[in-house]
CSV table of C-alpha atoms and ligand atoms in Angstrom, one decimal:
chain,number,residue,atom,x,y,z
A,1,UNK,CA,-6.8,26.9,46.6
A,2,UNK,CA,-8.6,30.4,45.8
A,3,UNK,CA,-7.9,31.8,49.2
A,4,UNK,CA,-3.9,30.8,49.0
A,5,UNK,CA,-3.9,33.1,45.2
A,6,UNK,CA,-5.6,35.9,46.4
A,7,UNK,CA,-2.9,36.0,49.8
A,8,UNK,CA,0.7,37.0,49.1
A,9,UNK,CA,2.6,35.1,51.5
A,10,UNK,CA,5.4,36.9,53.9
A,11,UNK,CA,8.8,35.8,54.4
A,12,UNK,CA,8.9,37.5,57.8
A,13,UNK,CA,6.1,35.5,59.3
A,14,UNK,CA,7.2,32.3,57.9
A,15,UNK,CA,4.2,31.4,55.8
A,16,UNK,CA,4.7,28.0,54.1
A,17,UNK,CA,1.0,27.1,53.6
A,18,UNK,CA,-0.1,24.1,53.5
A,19,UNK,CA,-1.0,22.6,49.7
A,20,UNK,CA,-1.3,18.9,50.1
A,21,UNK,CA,-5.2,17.7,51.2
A,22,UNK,CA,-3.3,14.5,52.1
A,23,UNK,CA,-0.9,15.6,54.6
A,24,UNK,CA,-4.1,18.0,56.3
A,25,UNK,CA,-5.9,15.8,56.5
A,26,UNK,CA,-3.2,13.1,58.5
A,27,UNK,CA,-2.6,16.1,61.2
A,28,UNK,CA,-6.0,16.4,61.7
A,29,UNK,CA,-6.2,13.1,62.3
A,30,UNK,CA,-3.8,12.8,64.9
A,31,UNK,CA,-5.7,15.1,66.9
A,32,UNK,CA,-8.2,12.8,67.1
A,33,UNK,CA,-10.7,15.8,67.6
A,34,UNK,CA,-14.1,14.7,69.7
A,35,UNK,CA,-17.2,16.6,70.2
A,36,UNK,CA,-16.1,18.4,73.5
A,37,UNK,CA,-12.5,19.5,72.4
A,38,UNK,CA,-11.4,23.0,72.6
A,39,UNK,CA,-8.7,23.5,70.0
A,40,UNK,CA,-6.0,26.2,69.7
A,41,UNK,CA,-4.7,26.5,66.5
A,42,UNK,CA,-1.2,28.8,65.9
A,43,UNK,CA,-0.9,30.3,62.6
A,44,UNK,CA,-4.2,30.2,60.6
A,45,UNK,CA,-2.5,31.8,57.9
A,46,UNK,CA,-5.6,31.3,54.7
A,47,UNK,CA,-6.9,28.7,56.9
A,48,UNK,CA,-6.0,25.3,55.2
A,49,UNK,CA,-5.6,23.6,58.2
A,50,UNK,CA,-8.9,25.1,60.0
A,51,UNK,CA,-11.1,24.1,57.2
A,52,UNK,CA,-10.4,20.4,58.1
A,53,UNK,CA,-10.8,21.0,61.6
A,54,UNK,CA,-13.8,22.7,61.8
A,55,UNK,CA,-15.3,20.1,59.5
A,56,UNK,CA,-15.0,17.7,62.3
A,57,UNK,CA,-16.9,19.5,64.1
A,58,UNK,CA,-15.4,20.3,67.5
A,59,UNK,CA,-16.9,22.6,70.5
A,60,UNK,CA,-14.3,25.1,69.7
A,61,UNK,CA,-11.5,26.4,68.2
A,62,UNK,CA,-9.3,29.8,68.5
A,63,UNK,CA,-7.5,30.4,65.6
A,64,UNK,CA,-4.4,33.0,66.5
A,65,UNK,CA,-2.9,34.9,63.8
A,66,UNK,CA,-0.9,37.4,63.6
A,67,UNK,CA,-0.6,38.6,59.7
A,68,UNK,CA,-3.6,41.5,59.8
A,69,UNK,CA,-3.3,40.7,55.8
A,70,UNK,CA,-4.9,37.4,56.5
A,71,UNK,CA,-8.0,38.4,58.4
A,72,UNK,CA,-10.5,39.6,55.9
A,73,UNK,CA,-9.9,36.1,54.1
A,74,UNK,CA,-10.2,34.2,57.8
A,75,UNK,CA,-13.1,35.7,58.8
A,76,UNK,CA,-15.0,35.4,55.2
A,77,UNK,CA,-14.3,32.1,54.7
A,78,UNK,CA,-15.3,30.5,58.6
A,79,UNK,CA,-18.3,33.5,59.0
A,80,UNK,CA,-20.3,30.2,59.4
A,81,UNK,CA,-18.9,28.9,61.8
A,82,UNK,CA,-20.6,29.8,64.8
A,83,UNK,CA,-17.5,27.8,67.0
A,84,UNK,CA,-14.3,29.3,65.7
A,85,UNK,CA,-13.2,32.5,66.5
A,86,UNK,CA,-9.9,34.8,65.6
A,87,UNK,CA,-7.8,36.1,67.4
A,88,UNK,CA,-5.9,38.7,66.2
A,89,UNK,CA,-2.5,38.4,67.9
A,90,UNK,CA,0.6,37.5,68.4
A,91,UNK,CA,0.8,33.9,69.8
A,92,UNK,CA,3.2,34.9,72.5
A,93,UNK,CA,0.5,37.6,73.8
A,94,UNK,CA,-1.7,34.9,73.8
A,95,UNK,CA,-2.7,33.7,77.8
A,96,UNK,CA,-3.6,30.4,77.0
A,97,UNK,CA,-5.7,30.3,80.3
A,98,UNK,CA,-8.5,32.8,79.6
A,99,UNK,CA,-8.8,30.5,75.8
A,100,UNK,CA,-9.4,27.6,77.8
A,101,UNK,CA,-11.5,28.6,80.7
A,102,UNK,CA,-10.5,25.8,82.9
A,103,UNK,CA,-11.2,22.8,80.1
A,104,UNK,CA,-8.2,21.1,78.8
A,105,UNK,CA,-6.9,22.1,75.2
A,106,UNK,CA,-5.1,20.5,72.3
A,107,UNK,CA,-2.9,22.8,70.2
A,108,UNK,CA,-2.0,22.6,66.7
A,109,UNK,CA,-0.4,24.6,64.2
A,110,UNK,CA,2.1,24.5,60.7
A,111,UNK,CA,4.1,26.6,62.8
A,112,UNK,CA,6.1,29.7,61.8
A,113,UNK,CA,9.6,27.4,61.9
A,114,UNK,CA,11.5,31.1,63.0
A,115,UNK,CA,10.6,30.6,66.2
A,116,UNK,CA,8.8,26.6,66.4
A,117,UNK,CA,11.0,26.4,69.4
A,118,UNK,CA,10.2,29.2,71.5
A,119,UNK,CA,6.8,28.0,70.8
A,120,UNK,CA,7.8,23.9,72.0
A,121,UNK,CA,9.5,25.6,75.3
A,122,UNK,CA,6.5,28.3,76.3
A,123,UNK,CA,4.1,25.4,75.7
A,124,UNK,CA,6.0,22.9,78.9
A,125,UNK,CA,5.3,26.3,81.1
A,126,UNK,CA,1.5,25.7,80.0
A,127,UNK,CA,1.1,21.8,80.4
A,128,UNK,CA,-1.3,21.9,83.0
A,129,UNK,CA,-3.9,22.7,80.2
A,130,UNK,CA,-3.0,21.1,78.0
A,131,UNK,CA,-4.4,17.5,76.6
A,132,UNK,CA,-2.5,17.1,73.3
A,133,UNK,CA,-0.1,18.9,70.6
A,134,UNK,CA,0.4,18.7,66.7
A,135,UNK,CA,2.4,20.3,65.3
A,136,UNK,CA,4.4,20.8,61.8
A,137,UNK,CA,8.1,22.0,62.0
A,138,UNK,CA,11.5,21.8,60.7
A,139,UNK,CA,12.5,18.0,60.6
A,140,UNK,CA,15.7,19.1,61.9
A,141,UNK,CA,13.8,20.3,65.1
A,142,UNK,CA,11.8,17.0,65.1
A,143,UNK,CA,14.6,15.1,65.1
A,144,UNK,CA,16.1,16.8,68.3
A,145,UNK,CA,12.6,16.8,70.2
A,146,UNK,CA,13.2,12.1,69.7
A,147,UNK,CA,17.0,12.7,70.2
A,148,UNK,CA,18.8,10.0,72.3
A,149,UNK,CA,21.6,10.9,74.6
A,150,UNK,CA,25.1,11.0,72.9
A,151,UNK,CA,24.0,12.2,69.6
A,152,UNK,CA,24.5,15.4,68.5
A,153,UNK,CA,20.6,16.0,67.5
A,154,UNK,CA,20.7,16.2,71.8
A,155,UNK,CA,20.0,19.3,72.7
A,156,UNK,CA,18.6,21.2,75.1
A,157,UNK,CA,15.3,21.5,73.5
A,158,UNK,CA,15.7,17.7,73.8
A,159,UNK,CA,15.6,17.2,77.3
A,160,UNK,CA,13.6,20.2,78.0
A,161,UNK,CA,10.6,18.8,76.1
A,162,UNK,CA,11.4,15.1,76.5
A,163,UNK,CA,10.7,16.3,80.4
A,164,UNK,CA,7.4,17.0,80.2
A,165,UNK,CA,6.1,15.2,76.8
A,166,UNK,CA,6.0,11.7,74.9
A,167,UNK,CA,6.7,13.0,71.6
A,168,UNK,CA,6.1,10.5,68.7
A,169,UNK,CA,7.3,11.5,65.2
A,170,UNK,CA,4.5,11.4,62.8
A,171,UNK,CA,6.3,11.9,59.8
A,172,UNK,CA,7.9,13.3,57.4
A,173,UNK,CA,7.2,16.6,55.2
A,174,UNK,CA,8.7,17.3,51.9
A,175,UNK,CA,9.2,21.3,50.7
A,176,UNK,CA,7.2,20.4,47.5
A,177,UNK,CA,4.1,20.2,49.6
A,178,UNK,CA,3.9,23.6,50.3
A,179,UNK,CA,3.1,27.4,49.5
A,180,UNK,CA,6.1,28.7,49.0
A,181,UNK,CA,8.1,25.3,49.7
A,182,UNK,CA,10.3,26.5,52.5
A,183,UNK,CA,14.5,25.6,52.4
A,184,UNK,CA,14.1,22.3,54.8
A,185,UNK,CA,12.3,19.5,55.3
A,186,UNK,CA,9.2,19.1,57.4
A,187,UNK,CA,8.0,16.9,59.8
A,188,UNK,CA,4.3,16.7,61.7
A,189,UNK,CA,5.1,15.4,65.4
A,190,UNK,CA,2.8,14.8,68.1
A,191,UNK,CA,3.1,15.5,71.9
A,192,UNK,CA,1.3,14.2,74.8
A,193,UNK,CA,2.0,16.0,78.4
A,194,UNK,CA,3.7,13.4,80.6
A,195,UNK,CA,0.8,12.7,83.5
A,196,UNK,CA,3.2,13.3,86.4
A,197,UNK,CA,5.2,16.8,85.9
A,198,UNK,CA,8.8,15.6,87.4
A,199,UNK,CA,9.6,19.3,88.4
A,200,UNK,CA,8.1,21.9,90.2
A,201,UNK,CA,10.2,25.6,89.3
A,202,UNK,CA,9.4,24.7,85.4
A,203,UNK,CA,11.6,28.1,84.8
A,204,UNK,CA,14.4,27.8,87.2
A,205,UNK,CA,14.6,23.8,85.3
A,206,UNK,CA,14.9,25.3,82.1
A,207,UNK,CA,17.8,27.7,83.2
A,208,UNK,CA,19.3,25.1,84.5
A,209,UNK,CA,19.3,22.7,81.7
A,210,UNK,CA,20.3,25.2,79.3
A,211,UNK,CA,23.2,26.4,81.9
A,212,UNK,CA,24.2,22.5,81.3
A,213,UNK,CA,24.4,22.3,77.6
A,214,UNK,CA,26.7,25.6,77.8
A,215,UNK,CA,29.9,24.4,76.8
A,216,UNK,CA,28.3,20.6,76.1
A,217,UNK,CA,31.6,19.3,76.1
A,218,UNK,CA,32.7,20.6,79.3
A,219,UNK,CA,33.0,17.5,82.8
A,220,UNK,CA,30.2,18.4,84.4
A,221,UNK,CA,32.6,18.9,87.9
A,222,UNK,CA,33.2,22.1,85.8
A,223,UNK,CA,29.6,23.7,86.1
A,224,UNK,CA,28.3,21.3,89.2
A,225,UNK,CA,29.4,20.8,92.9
A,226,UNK,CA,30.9,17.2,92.5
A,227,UNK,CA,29.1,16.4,95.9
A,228,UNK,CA,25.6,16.4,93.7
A,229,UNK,CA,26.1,15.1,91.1
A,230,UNK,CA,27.8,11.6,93.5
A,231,UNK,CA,24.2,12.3,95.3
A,232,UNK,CA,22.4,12.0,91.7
A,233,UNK,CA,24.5,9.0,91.4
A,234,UNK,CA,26.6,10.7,88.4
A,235,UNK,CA,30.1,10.5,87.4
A,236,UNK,CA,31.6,14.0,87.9
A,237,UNK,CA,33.5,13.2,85.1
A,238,UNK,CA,30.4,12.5,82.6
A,239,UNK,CA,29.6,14.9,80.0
A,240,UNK,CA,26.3,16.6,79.8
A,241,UNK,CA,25.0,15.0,76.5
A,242,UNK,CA,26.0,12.0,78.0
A,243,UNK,CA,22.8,12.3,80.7
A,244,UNK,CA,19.5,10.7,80.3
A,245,UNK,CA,16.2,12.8,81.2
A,246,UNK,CA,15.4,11.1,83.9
A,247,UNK,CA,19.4,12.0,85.3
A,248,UNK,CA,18.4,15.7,84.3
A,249,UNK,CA,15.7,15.6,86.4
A,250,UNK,CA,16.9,13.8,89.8
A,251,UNK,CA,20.1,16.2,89.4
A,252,UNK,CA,18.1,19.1,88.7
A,253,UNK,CA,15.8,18.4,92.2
A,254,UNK,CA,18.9,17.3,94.1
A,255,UNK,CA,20.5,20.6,93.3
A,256,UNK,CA,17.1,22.5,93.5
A,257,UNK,CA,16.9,21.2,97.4
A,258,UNK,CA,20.9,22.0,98.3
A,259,UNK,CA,20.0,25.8,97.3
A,260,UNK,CA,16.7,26.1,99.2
B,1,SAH,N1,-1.9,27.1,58.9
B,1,SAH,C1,-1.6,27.7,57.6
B,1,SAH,C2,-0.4,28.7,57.7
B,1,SAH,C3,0.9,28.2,58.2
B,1,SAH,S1,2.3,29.3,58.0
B,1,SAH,C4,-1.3,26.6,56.7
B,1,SAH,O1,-0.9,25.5,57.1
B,1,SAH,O2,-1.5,26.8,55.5
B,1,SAH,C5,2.5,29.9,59.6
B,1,SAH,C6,1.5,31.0,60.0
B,1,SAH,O3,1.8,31.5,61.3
B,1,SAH,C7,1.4,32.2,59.1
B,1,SAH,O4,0.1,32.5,58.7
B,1,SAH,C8,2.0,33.4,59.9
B,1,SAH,O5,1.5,34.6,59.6
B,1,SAH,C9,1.6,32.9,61.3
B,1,SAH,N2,2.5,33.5,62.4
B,1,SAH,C10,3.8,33.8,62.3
B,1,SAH,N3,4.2,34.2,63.5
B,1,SAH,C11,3.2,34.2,64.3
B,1,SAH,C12,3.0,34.5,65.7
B,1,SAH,N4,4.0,34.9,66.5
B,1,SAH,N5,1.8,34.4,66.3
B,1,SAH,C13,0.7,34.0,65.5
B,1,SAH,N6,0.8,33.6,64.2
B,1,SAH,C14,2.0,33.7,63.6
């Protein structure tokens, strides 16, 4: 807990470090961390989380921050550590490819919740390196990355990650076990990349879905040709929370081939 006193936390990097040995130790565990495993972790922040991973001992792990007030304490308390290494970044000017080199990788991370989702959505354009995710977020967002169709947790962010992951929800996080305690509720979910990746244009998908959940209330004869969606077997009539993933998907290549 010395590290976490001598660092004044920042509001604009959403630091809510991690207090509770319990709940570390329970996301490290659903990594499931082996010998061989190259792990990216977002956010080191004091390096809570790190500790616990580096103590099981895996080939590697990149640790990306991007709060230059938090390196001197990083790099003094893991100088030991012959396998971890800093980088000193921003986690979107990350390329995840030169990290892994070819091997697979598992990310983790008590994310910064201000933009967890960017983060869930740049990680489906990235799946083919990727073995395994852990992350903490808002519950609220946990609870849209399970959501079923017709409830109004479905979301884009829904279906877009419900494409190309099984997500399981881990559990629940309460403020109190943090550093400051943020305003919500957390929750630790874990995502494994689907072994078949349904769609090919991963970007011109995601424009599409999102172009679908405009206007969510809308017929969806109002934003598709009707002759498609009888193709995809879909009532032009139907609403588009009212669509399963796999409907999503067999509209979304239906239409993909009628434009090509
Ligand atoms: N892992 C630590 C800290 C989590 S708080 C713990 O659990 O205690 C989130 C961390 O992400 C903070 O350290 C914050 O500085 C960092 N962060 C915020 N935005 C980031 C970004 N875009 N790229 C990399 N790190 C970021």
């Amino acid at each position: 807990m010395d590290n976490n006193q001598k660092f004044k936390t920042k509001k604009r990097f959403g630091q809510h470090l991690l207090i509770s040995e319990g709940v570390i130790q329970k996301i490290v565990d659903e990594i499931e961390i082996i010998d061989n495993d190259v792990i990216v972790e977002i956010g080191v922040g004091t390096g809570q989380l790190t500790e616990e991973i580096l103590k099981r001992n895996p080939k590697l792990v990149y640790g990306i921050e991007l709060d230059k007030t938090a390196y001197p304490i990083i790099e003094e308390r893991f100088k030991n550590y012959k396998n971890f290494h800093l980088i000193k970044e921003d986690y979107f000017n990350v390329n995840l490819y030169d990290l892994a080199k070819g091997e697979p990788i598992k990310l983790v991370g008590n994310l910064p919740y201000n933009v967890s989702s960017l983060i869930l959505v740049d990680t489906a354009f990235k799946i083919d390196i990727i073995q395994l995710m852990v992350f903490m977020i808002q519950k609220e967002v946990a609870l849209k990355l399970i959501a079923k169709p017709k409830s109004k947790e479905y979301t884009f962010l829904s279906v877009f990650i419900q494409t190309f992951f099984e997500i399981k929800y881990i559990m629940s996080v309460p403020a109190r076990f943090f550093s400051p305690p943020p305003k919500v509720t957390s929750a630790v979910v874990k995502l494994i990349p689907k072994k078949d990746i349904p769609v090919k244009d991963i970007k011109e998908y995601k424009n599409f879905v999102s172009k679908l959940f405009s206007q969510r209330r809308k017929m969806l004869r109002t934003k598709i040709d009707e002759n498609i969606l009888l193709e995809a077997g879909i009532k032009p009539t139907a609403r588009t929370e009212e669509l399963s993933v796999s409907e999503f998907i067999k509209l979304f290549n239906i239409y993909k081939n009628s434009h090509s």
